[in-house]
mmCIF file of C-alpha atoms in Angstrom:
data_model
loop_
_atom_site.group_PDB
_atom_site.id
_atom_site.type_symbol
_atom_site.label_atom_id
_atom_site.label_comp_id
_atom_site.label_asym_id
_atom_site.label_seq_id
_atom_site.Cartn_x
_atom_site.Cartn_y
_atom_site.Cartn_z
ATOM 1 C CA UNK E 905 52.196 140.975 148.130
ATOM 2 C CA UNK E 906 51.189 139.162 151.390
ATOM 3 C CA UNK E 907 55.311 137.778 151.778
ATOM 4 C CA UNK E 908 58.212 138.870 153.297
ATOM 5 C CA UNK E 909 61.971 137.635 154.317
ATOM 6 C CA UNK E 910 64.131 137.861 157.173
ATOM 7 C CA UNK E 911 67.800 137.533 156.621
ATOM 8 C CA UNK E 912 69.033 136.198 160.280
ATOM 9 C CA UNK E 913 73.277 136.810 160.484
ATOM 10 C CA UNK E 914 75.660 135.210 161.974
ATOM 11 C CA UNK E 915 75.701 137.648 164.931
ATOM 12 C CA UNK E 916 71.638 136.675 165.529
ATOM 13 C CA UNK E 917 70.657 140.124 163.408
ATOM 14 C CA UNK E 918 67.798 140.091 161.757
ATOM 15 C CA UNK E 919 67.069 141.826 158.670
ATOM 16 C CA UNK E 920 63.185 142.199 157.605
ATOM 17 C CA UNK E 921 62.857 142.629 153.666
ATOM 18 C CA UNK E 922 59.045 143.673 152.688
ATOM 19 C CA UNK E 923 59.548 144.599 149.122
ATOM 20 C CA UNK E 924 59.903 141.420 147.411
ATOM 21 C CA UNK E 925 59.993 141.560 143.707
ATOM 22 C CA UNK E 926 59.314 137.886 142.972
ATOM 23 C CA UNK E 927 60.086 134.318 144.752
ATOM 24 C CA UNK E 928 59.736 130.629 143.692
ATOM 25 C CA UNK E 929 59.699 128.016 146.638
ATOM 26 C CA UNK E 930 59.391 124.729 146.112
ATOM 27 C CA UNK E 931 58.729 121.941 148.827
ATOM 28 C CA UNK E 932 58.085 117.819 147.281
ATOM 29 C CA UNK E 933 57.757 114.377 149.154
ATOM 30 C CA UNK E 934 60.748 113.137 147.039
ATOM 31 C CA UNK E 935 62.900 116.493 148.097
ATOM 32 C CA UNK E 936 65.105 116.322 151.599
ATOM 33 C CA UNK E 937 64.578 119.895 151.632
ATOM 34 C CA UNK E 938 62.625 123.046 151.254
ATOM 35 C CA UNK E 939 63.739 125.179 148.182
ATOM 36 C CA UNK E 940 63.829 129.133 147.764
ATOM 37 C CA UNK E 941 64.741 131.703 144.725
ATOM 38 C CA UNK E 942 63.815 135.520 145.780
ATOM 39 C CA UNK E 943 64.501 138.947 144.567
ATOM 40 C CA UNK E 944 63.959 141.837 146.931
ATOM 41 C CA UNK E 945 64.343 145.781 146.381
ATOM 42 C CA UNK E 946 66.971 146.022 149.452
ATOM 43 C CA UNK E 947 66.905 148.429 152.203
ATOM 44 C CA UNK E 948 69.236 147.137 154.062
ATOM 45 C CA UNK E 949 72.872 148.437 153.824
ATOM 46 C CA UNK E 950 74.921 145.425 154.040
ATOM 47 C CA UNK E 951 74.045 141.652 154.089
ATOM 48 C CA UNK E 952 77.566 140.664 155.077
ATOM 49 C CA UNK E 953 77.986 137.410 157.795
ATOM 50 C CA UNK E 954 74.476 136.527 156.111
ATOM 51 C CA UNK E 955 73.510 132.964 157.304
ATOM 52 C CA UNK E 956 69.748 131.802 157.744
ATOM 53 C CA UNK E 957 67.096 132.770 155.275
ATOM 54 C CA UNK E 958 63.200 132.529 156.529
ATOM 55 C CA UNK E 959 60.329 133.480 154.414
ATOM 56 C CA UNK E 960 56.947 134.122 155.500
ATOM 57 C CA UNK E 961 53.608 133.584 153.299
ATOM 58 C CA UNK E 962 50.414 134.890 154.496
ATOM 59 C CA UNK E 963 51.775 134.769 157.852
ATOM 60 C CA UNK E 964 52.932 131.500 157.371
ATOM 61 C CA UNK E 965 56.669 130.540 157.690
ATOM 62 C CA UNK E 966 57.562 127.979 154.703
ATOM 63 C CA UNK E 967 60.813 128.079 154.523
ATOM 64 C CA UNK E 968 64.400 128.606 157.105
ATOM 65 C CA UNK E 969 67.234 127.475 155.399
ATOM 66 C CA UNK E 970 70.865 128.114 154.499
ATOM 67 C CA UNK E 971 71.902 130.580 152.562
ATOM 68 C CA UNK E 972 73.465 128.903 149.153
ATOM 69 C CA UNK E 973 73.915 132.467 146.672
ATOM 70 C CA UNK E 974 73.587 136.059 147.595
ATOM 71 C CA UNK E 975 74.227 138.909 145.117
ATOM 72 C CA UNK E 976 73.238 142.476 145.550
ATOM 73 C CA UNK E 977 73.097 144.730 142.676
ATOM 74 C CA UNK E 978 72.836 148.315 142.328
ATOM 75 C CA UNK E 979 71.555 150.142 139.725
ATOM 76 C CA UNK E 980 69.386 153.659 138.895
ATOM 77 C CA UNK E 981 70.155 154.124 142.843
ATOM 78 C CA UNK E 982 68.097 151.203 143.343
ATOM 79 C CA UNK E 983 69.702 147.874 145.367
ATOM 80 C CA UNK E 984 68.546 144.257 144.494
ATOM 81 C CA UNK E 985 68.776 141.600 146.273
ATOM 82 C CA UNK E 986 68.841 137.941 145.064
ATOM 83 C CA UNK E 987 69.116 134.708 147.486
ATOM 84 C CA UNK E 988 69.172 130.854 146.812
ATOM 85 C CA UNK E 989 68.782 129.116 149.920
ATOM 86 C CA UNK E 990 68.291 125.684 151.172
ATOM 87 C CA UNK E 991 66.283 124.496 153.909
ATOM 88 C CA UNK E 992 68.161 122.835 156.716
ATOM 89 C CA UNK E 993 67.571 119.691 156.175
ATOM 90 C CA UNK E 994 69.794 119.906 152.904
ATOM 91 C CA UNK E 995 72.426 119.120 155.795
ATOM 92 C CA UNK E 996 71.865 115.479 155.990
ATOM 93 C CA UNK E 997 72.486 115.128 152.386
ATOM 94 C CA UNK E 998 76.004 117.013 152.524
ATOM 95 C CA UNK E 999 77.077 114.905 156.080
ATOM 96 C CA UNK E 1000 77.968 111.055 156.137
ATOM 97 C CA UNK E 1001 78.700 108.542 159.179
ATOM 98 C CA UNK E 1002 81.567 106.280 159.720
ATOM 99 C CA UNK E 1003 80.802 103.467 156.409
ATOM 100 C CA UNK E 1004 80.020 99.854 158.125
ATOM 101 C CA UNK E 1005 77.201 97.895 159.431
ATOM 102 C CA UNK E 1006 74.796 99.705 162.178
ATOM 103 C CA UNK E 1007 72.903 97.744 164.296
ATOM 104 C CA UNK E 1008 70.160 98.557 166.644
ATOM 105 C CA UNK E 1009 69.812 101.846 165.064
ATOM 106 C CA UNK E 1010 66.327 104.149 165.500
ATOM 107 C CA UNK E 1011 65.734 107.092 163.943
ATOM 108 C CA UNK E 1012 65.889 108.845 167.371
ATOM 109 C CA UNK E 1013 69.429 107.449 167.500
ATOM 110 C CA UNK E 1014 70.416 108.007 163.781
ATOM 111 C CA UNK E 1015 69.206 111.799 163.724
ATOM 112 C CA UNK E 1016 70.491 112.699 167.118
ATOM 113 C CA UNK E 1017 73.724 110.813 167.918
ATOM 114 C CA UNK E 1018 76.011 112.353 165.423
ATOM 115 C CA UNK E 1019 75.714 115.527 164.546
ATOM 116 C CA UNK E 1020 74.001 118.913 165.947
ATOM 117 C CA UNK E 1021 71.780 120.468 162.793
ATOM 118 C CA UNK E 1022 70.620 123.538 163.531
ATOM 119 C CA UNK E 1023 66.415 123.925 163.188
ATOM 120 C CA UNK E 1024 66.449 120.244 162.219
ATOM 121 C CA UNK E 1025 63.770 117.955 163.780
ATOM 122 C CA UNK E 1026 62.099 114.827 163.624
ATOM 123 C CA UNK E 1027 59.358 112.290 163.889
ATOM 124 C CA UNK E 1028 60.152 110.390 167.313
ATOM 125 C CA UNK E 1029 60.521 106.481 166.173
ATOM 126 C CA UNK E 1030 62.794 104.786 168.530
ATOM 127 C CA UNK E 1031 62.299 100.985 166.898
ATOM 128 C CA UNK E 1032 65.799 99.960 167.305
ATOM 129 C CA UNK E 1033 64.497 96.579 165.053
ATOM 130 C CA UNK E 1034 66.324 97.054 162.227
ATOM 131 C CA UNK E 1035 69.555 97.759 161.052
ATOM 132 C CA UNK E 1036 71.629 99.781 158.198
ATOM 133 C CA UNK E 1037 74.212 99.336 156.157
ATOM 134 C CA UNK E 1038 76.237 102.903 155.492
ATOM 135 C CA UNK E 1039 78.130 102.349 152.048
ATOM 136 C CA UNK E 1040 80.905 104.501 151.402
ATOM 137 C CA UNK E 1041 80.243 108.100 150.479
ATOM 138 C CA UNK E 1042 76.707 107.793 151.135
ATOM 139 C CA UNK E 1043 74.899 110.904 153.245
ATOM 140 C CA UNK E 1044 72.815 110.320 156.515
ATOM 141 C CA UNK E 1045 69.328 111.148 154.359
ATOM 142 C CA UNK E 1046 70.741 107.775 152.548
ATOM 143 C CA UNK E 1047 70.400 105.496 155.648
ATOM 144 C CA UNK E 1048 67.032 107.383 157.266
ATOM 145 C CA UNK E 1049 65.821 106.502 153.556
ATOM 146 C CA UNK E 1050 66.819 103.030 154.413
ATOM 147 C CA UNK E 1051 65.406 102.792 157.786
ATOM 148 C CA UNK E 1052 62.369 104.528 157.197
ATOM 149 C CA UNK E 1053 61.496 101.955 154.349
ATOM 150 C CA UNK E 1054 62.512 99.281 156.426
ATOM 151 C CA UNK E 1055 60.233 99.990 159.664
ATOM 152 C CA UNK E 1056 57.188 101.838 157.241
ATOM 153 C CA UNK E 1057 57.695 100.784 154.008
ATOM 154 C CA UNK E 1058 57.644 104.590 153.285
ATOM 155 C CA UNK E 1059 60.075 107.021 151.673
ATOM 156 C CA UNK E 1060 60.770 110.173 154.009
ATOM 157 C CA UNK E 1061 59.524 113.408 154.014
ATOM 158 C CA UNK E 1062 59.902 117.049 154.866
ATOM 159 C CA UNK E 1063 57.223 118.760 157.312
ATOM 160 C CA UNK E 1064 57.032 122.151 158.299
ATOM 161 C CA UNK E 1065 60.082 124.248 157.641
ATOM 162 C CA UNK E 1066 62.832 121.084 159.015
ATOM 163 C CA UNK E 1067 61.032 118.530 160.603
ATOM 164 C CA UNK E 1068 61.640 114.898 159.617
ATOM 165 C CA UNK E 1069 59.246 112.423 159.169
ATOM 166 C CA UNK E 1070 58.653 108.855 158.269
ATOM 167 C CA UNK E 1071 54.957 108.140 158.617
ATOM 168 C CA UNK E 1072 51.675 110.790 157.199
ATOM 169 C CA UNK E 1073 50.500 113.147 159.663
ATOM 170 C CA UNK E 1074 47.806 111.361 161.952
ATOM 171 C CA UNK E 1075 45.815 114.457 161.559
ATOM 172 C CA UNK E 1076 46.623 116.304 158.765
ATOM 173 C CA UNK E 1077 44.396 120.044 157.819
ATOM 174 C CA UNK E 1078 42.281 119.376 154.715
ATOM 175 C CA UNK E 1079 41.718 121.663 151.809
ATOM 176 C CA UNK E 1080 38.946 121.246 149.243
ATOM 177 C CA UNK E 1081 39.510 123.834 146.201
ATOM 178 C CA UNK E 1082 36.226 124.382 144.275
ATOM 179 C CA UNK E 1083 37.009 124.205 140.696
ATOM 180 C CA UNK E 1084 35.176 127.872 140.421
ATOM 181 C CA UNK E 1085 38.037 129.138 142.471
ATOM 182 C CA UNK E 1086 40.976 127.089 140.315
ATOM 183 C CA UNK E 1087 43.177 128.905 138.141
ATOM 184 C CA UNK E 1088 44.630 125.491 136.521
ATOM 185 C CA UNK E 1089 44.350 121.674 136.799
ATOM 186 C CA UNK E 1090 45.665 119.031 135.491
ATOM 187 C CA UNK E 1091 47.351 115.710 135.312
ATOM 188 C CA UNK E 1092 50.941 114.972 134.488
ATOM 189 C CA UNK E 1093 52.604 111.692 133.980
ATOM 190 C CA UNK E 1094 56.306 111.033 134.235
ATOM 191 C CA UNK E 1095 58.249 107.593 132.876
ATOM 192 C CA UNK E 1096 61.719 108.845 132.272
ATOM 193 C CA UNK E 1097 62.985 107.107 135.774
ATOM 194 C CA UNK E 1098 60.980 104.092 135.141
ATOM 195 C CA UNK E 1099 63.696 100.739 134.963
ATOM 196 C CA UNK E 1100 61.790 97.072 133.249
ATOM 197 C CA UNK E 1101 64.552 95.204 134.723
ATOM 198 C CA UNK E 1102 66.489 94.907 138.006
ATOM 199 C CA UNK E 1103 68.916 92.287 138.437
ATOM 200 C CA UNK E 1104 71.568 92.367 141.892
ATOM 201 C CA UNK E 1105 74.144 89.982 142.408
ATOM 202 C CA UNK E 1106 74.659 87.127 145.406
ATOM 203 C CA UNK E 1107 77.301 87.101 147.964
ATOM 204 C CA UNK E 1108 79.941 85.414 145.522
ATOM 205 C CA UNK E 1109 78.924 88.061 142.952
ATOM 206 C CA UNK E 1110 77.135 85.863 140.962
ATOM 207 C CA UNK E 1111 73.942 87.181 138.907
ATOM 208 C CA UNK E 1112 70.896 85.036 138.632
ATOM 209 C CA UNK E 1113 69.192 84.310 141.924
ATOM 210 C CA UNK E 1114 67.569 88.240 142.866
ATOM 211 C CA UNK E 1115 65.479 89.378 139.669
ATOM 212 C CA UNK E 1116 62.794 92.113 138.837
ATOM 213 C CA UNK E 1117 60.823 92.599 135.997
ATOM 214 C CA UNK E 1118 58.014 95.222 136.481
ATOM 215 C CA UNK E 1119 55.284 94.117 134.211
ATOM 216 C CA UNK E 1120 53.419 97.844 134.253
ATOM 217 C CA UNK E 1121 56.852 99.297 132.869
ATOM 218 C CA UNK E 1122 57.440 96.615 130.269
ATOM 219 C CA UNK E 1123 53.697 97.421 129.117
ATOM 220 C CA UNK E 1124 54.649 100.947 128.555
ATOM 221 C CA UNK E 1125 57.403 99.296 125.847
ATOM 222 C CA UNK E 1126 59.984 100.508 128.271
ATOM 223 C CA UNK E 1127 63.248 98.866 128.045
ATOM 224 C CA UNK E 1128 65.465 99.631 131.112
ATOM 225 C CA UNK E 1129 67.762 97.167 132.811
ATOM 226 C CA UNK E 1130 70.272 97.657 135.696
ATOM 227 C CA UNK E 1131 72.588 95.606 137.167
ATOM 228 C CA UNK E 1132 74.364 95.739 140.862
ATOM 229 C CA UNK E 1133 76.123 94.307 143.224
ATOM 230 C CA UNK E 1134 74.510 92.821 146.258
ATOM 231 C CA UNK E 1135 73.095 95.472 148.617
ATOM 232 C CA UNK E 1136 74.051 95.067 152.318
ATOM 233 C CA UNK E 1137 70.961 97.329 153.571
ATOM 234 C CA UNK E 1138 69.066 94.407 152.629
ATOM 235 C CA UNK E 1139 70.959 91.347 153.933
ATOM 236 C CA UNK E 1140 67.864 90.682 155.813
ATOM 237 C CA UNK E 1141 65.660 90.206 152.500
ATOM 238 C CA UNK E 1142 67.681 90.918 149.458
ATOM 239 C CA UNK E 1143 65.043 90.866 147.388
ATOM 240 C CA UNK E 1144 63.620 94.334 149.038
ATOM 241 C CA UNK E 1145 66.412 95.932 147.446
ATOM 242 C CA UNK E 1146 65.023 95.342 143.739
ATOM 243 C CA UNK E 1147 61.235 96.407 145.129
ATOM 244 C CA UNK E 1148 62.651 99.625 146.898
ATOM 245 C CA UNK E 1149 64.424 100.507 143.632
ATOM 246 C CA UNK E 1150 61.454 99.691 141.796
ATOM 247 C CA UNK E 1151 59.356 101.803 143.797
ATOM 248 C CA UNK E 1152 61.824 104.883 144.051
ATOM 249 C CA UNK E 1153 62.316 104.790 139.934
ATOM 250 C CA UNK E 1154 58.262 105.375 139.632
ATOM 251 C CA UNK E 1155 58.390 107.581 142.055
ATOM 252 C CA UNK E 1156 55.813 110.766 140.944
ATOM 253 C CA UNK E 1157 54.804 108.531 138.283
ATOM 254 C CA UNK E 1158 51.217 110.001 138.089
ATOM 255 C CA UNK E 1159 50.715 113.764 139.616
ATOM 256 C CA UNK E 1160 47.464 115.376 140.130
ATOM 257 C CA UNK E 1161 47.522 119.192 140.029
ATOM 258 C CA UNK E 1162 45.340 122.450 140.780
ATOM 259 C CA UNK E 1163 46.970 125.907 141.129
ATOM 260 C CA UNK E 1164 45.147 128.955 143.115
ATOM 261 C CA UNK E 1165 45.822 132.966 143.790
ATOM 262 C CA UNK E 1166 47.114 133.181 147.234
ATOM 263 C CA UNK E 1167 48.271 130.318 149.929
ATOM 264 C CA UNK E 1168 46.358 128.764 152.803
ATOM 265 C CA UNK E 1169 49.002 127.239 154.873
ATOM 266 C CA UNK E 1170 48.976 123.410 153.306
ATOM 267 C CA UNK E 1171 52.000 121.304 153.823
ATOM 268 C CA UNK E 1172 52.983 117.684 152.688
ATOM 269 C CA UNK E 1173 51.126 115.379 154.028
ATOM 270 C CA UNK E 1174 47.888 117.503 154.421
ATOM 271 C CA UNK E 1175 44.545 116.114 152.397
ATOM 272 C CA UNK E 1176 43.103 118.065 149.257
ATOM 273 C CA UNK E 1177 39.946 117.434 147.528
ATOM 274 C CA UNK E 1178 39.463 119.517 143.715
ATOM 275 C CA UNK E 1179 38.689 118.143 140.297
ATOM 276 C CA UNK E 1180 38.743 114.588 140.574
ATOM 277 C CA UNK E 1181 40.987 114.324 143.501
ATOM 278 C CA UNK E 1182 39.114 113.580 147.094
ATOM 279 C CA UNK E 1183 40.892 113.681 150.415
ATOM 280 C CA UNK E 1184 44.194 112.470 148.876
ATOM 281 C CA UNK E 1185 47.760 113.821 150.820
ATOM 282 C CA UNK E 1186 49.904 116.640 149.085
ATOM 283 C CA UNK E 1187 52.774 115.592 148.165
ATOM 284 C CA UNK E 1188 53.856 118.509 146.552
ATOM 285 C CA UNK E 1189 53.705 122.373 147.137
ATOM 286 C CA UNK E 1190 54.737 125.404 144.455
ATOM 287 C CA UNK E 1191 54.375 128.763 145.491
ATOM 288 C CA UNK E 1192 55.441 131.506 143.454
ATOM 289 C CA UNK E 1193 55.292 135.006 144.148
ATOM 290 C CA UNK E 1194 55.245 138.276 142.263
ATOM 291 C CA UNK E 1195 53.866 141.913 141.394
ATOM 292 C CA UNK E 1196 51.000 139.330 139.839
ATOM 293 C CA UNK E 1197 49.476 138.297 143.627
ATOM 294 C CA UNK E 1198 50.994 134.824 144.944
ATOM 295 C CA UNK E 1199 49.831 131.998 143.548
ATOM 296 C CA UNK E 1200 49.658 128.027 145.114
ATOM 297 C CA UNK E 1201 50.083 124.980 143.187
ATOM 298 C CA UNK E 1202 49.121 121.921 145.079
ATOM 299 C CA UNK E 1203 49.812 118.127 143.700
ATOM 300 C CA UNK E 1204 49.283 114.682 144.478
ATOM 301 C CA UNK E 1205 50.720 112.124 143.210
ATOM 302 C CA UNK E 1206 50.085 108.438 142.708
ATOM 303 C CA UNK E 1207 52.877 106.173 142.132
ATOM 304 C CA UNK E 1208 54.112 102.959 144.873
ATOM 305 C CA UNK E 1209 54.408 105.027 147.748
ATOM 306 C CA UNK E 1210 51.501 106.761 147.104
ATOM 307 C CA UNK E 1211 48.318 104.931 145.909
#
């Protein structure tokens, strides 16, 4: 198997780990971080003070994150080794800024004025235009979401092993998979977040006057309403609160899928062309690893941030 980890402690050791029994990593558009499950025969004595996990695919490195689990078990003389990590990025779900109005705010200023996250970058987008609103016990990924729709219209998105960003790559690697060479494909389609109605409340709390009723998820004979209070991220336009729920509930409505033996290097954001699909962005990435080979599944989806 073409994969291997390092195991960075606290200290700045590293520990290389070749022998890797099996891994699942996971990496999607709608995820604020890079994902990792791996089992390793150890060699290593002692993983005590662990603290960064990076894994490395074909020469690639997919994944640096935080270390959530690790067990080591012995038996028959033998030592395994299994991790859950994190990538960094998980960080800006488990942190949260002073709850209040925030004017002025970029995402320069948002991801570098509070905190210090270690590996974490970003796309460099210092429109100060707009504004958020940070509700109590929400997390700084909340109020990038918030900006990010506001200045793009786009959800954010994981690059690379931590980087940030808000807009697609302007030149993103493409990838065409000739169906000889597929192992699967396939479409999938997903309506259990889908909501008919959205109704939110006025300043007096009165309901009435901010409405939604998606037509394509009433067609489906779903029947799904929510109610809220007014939303102060969107004082500006309240109705932009109903469309960004709208558009977050369909999110991966529609995903486009091929799956191959080995990995290329693709990342979100890159363009793939196989059955059916032509020049489309990944939004998705699967790679799963084994005494089998390693095999890559790569999706697209098509819902109302991605048409």
């Amino acid at each position: 198997m073409n994969a291997y980890i390092i195991i960075k402690k606290s200290d700045g050791t590293q520990l290389r780990e070749n022998s890797i029994l099996s891994f699942r990593f996971i990496k999607d558009a709608y995820l604020p971080y890079t994902h990792l499950s791996v089992r390793v025969w150890s060699t290593s004595a002692s993983f005590a003070d662990a603290a960064e996990l990076l894994l490395y695919v074909g020469g690639h490195n997919v994944h640096h994150g935080l270390i959530d689990s690790l067990t080591m078990t012995n038996a028959g003389g033998c030592s395994i080794t299994s991790v859950v990590s994190r990538g960094f990025t998980s960080l800006l779900c488990q942190n949260q800024t002073e709850p209040g109005m925030k004017t002025g705010v970029s995402i320069n200023s948002l991801m570098d004025s509070y905190y210090t996250f270690p590996y974490v970058t970003h796309e460099s987008n210092s429109d100060t235009s707009s504004y958020i609103f940070v509700k109590n016990d929400s997390s700084m990924w909340d109020g990038i979401v918030n900006l990010s729709y506001k200045l793009c219209g786009t959800y954010p998105y994981i690059r690379g092993t931590n980087c940030v960003r808000i807009t697609q790559e302007s030149s993103p690697q493409h990838f065409t998979y000739p169906s000889s060479g597929l192992i699967t494909s396939g479409t999938e389609l997903t309506y259990r977040r889908m909501i008919s109605g959205f109704h939110m409340s006025d300043i007096n709390g009165d309901f009435g006057s901010y409405d939604l009723i998606d037509p394509d998820v009433a067609a489906k004979k779903i029947v799904r309403h929510k109610f809220f209070e007014l939303d102060r991220q969107f004082l500006s336009d309240p109705q932009q609160a109903l469309v960004f729920r709208d558009k977050y509930t369909t999110r991966a409505a529609e995903r486009t899928f091929c799956s191959y033996c080995g990995y290329s290097g693709e990342d979100l954001s890159d363009a793939a062309t196989f059955s059916g699909v032509t020049g489309r962005r990944i939004t998705a990435l699967e790679i799963n690893g084994s005494h089998k080979g390693i095999f890559t599944e790569v999706s697209t989806y098509r819902d109302k941030f991605y048409t």
